[in-house]
mmCIF file of C-alpha atoms in Angstrom:
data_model
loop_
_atom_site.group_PDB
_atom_site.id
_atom_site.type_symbol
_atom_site.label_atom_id
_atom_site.label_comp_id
_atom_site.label_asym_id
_atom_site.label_seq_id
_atom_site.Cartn_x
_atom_site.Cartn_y
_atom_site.Cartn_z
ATOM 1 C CA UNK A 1 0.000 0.000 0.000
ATOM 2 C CA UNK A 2 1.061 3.768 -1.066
ATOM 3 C CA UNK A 3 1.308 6.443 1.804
ATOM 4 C CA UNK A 4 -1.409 7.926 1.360
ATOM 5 C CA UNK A 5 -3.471 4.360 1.170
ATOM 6 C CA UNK A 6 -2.094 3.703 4.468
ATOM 7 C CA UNK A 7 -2.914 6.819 5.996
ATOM 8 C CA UNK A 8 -6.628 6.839 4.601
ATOM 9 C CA UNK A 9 -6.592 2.945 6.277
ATOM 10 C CA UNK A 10 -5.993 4.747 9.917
ATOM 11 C CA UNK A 11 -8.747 7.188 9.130
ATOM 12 C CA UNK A 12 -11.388 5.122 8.115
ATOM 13 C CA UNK A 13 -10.546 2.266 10.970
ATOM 14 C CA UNK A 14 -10.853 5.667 13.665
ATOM 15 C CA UNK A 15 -13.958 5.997 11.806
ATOM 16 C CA UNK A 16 -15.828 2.437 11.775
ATOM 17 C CA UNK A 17 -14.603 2.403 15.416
ATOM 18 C CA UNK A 18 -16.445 5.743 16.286
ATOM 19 C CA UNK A 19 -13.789 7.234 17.137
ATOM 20 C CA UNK A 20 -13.788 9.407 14.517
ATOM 21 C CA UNK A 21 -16.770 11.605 12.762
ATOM 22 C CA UNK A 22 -17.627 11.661 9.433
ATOM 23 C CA UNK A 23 -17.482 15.225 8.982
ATOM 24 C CA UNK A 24 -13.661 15.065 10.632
ATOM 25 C CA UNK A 25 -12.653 12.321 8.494
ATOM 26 C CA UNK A 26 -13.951 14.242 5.206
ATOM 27 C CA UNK A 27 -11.601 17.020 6.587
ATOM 28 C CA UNK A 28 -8.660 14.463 7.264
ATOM 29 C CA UNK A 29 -9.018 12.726 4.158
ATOM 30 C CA UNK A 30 -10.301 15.893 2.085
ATOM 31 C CA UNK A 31 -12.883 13.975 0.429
ATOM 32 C CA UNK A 32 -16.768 14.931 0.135
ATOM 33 C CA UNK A 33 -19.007 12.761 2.897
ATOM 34 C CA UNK A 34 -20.090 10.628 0.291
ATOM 35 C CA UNK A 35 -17.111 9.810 -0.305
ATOM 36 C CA UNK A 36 -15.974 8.799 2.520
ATOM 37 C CA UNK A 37 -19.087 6.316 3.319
ATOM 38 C CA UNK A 38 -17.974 4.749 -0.581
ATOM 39 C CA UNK A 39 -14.503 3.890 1.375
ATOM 40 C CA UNK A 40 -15.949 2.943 4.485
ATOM 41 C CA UNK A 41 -18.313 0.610 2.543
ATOM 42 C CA UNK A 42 -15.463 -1.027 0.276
ATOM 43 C CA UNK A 43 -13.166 -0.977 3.860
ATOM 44 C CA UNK A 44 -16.061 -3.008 5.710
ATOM 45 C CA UNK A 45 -16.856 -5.201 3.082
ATOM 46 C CA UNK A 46 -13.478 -5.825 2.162
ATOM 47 C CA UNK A 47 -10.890 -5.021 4.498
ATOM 48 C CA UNK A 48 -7.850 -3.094 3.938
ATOM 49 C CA UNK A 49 -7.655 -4.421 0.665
ATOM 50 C CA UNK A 50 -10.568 -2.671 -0.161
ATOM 51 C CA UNK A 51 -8.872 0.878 -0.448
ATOM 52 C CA UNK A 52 -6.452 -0.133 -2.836
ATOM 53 C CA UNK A 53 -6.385 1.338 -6.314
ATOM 54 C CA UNK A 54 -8.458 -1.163 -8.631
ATOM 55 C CA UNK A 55 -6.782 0.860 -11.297
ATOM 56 C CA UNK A 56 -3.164 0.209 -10.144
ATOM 57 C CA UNK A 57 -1.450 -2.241 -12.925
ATOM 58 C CA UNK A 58 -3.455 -1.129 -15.263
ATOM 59 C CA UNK A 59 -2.455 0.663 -18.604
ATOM 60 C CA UNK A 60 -3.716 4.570 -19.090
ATOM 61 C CA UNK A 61 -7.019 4.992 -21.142
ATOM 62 C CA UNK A 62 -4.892 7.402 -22.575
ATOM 63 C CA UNK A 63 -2.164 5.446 -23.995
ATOM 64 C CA UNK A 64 -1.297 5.891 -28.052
ATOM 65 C CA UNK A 65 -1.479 2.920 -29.536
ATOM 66 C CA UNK A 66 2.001 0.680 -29.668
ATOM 67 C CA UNK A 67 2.083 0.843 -33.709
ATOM 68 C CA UNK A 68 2.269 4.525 -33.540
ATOM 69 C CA UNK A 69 4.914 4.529 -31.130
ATOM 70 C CA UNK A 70 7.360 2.177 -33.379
ATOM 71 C CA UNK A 71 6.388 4.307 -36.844
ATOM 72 C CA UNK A 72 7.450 7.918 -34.942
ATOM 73 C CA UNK A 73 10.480 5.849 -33.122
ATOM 74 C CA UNK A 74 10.939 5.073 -36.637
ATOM 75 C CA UNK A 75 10.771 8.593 -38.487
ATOM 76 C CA UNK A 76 12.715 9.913 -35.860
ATOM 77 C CA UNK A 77 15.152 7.966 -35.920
ATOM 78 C CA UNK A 78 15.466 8.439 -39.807
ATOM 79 C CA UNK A 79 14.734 11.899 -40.834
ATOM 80 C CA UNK A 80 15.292 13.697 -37.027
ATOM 81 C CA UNK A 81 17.549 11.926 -34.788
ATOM 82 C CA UNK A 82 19.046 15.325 -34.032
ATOM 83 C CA UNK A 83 16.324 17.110 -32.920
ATOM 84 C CA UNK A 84 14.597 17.601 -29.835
ATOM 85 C CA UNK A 85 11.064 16.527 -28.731
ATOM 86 C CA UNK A 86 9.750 20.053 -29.368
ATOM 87 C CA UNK A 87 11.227 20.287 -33.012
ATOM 88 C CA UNK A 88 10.367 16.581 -33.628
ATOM 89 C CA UNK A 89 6.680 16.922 -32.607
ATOM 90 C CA UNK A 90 6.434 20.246 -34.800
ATOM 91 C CA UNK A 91 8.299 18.452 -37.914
ATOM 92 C CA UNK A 92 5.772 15.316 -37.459
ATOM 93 C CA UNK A 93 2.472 17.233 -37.616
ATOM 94 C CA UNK A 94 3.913 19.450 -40.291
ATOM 95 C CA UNK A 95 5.420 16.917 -42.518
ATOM 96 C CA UNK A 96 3.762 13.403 -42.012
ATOM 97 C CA UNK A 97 0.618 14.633 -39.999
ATOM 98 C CA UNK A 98 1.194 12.647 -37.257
ATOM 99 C CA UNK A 99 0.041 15.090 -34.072
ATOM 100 C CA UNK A 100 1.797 14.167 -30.416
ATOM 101 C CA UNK A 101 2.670 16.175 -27.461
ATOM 102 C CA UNK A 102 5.811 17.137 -26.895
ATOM 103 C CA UNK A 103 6.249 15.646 -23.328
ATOM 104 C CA UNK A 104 4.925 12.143 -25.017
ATOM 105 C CA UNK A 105 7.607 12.541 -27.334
ATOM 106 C CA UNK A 106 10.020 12.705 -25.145
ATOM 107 C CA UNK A 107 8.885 10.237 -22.883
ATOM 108 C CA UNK A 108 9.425 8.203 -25.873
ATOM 109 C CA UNK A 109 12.548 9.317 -27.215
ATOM 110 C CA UNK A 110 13.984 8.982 -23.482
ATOM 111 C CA UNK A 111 12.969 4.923 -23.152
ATOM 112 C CA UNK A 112 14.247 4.481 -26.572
ATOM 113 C CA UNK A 113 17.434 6.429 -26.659
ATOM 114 C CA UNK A 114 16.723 8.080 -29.746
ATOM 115 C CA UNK A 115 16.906 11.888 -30.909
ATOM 116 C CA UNK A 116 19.200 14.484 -28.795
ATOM 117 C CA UNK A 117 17.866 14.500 -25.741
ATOM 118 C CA UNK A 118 20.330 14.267 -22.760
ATOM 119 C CA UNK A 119 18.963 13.722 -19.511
ATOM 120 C CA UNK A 120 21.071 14.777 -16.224
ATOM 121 C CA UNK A 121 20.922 11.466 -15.207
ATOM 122 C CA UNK A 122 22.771 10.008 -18.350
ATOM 123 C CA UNK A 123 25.203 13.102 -18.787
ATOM 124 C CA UNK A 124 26.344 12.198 -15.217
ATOM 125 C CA UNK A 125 26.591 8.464 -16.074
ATOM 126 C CA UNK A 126 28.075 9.046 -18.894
ATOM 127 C CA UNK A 127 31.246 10.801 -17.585
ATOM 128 C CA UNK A 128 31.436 8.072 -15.348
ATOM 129 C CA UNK A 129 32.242 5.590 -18.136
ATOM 130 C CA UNK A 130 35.339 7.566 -19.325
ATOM 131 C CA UNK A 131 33.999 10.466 -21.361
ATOM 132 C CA UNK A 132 36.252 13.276 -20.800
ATOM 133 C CA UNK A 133 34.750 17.050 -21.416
ATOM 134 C CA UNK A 134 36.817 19.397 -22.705
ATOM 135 C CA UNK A 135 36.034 23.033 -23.109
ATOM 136 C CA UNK A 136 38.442 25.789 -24.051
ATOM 137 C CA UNK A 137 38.485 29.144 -25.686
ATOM 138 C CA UNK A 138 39.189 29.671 -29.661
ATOM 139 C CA UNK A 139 39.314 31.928 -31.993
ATOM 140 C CA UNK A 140 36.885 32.351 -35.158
ATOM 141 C CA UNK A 141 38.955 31.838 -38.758
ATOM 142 C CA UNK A 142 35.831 33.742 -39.832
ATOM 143 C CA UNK A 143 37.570 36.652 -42.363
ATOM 144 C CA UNK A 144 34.658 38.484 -42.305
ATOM 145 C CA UNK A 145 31.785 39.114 -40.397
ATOM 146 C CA UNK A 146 28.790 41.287 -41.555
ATOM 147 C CA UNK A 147 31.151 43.182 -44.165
ATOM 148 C CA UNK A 148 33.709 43.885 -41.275
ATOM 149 C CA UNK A 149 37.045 42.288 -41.819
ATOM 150 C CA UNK A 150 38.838 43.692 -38.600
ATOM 151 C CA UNK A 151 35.858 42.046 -36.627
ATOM 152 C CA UNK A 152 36.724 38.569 -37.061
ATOM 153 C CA UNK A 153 40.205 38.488 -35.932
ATOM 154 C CA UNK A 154 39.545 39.518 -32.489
ATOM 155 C CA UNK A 155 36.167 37.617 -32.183
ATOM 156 C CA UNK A 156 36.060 34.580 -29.858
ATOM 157 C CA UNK A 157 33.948 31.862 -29.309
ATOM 158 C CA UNK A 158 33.376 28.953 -26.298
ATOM 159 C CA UNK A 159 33.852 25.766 -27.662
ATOM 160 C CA UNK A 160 33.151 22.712 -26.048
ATOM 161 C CA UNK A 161 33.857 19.272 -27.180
ATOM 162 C CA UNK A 162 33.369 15.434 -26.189
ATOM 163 C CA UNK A 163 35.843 12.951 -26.290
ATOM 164 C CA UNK A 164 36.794 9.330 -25.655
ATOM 165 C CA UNK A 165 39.682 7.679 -24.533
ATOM 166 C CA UNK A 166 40.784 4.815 -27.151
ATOM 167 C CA UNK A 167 40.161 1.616 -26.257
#
C-alpha cells in the first residue's frame, strides 16, 4: 500500500470504530461525505484491501497505440535523430501529420534512446564511463563578419567538445 493508502486505512478504521466523525474524516481525508461512506463501505466489506487502487497495474485509457509509437520511433530515428522533442513533434504534424505532445515525445525518445535529448541522469553516467569534457576558448577563422574584416580576428567563441579515450 502507497502512503497515502495507508494513511486513509488509519482514518477510516478511527472511523468504523467511532472514534472518529464523518465530517472530521472528510476534513482528514479531504474527500466529500459521500465519499468517505464509498470507502468505508469497500473498507467493511473488504478489508484493507478494499482501499487499494483497482486501477493500479493497469495501462492509461490514454495510452497511443504501440504501432504509432514504433512508426514515430521510426521517423525519428530516420529523418530527425538530431532534434529535440519540441522540433520533432512540430516536424511530425507538419510533414507526415502525425500530431503528439511534446512531453509524449520525449517520454518516448527517453525509453528508446533516440533523438538528442540528454537527460542529467545520463550526462552524469556518462562521464562516469570515461567520457572526458573538454572546453576551451578559440578563436573564429571567420575573415569576415557582416562586411567587417577587422571584426573577425579579435572575435572569440566557447567551444566545447566530447571525447573518448581509445580503447
Amino acid at each position: 500500500m502507497s502512503d497515502g493508502e495507508l494513511a486513509r486505512l488509519e482514518v477510516l478504521r478511527d472511523l468504523d470504530q467511532k472514534r472518529l466523525t464523518t465530517e472530521t474524516a472528510s476534513q482528514l481525508l479531504r474527500l466529500k461525505r459521500r465519499q468517505v461512506f464509498r470507502l468505508l463501505k469497500a473498507y467493511r466489506i473488504e478489508g484493507p484491501t478494499g482501499l487499494i487502487s483497482k486501477r493500479r497495474g493497469r495501462r492509461s485509457n490514454r495510452r497511443k497505440p504501440e504501432a504509432l509509437r514504433r512508426t514515430v520511433l521510426t521517423i525519428i530515428r530516420q529523418w530527425y535523430w538530431d532534434f529535440g522533442p519540441t522540433l520533432a513533434a512540430e516536424k511530425l504534424r507538419e510533414d507526415h501529420g502525425i500530431a503528439l505532445g511534446r512531453e509524449t515525445l520525449r517520454q518516448w525518445m527517453i525509453e528508446s534512446g533516440c533523438g538528442a535529448i540528454v537527460s542529467s541522469a545520463s550526462a552524469s553516467t556518462s562521464r562516469g564511463r570515461g567520457v572526458t569534457v573538454l572546453a576551451s576558448w578559440c578563436r573564429s577563422t571567420v575573415a569576415s563578419i557582416g562586411g567587417s574584416r577587422t571584426a573577425g580576428h579579435n572575435a572569440r567563441y566557447w567551444c566545447l567538445s566530447t571525447t573518448r579515450p581509445a580503447d
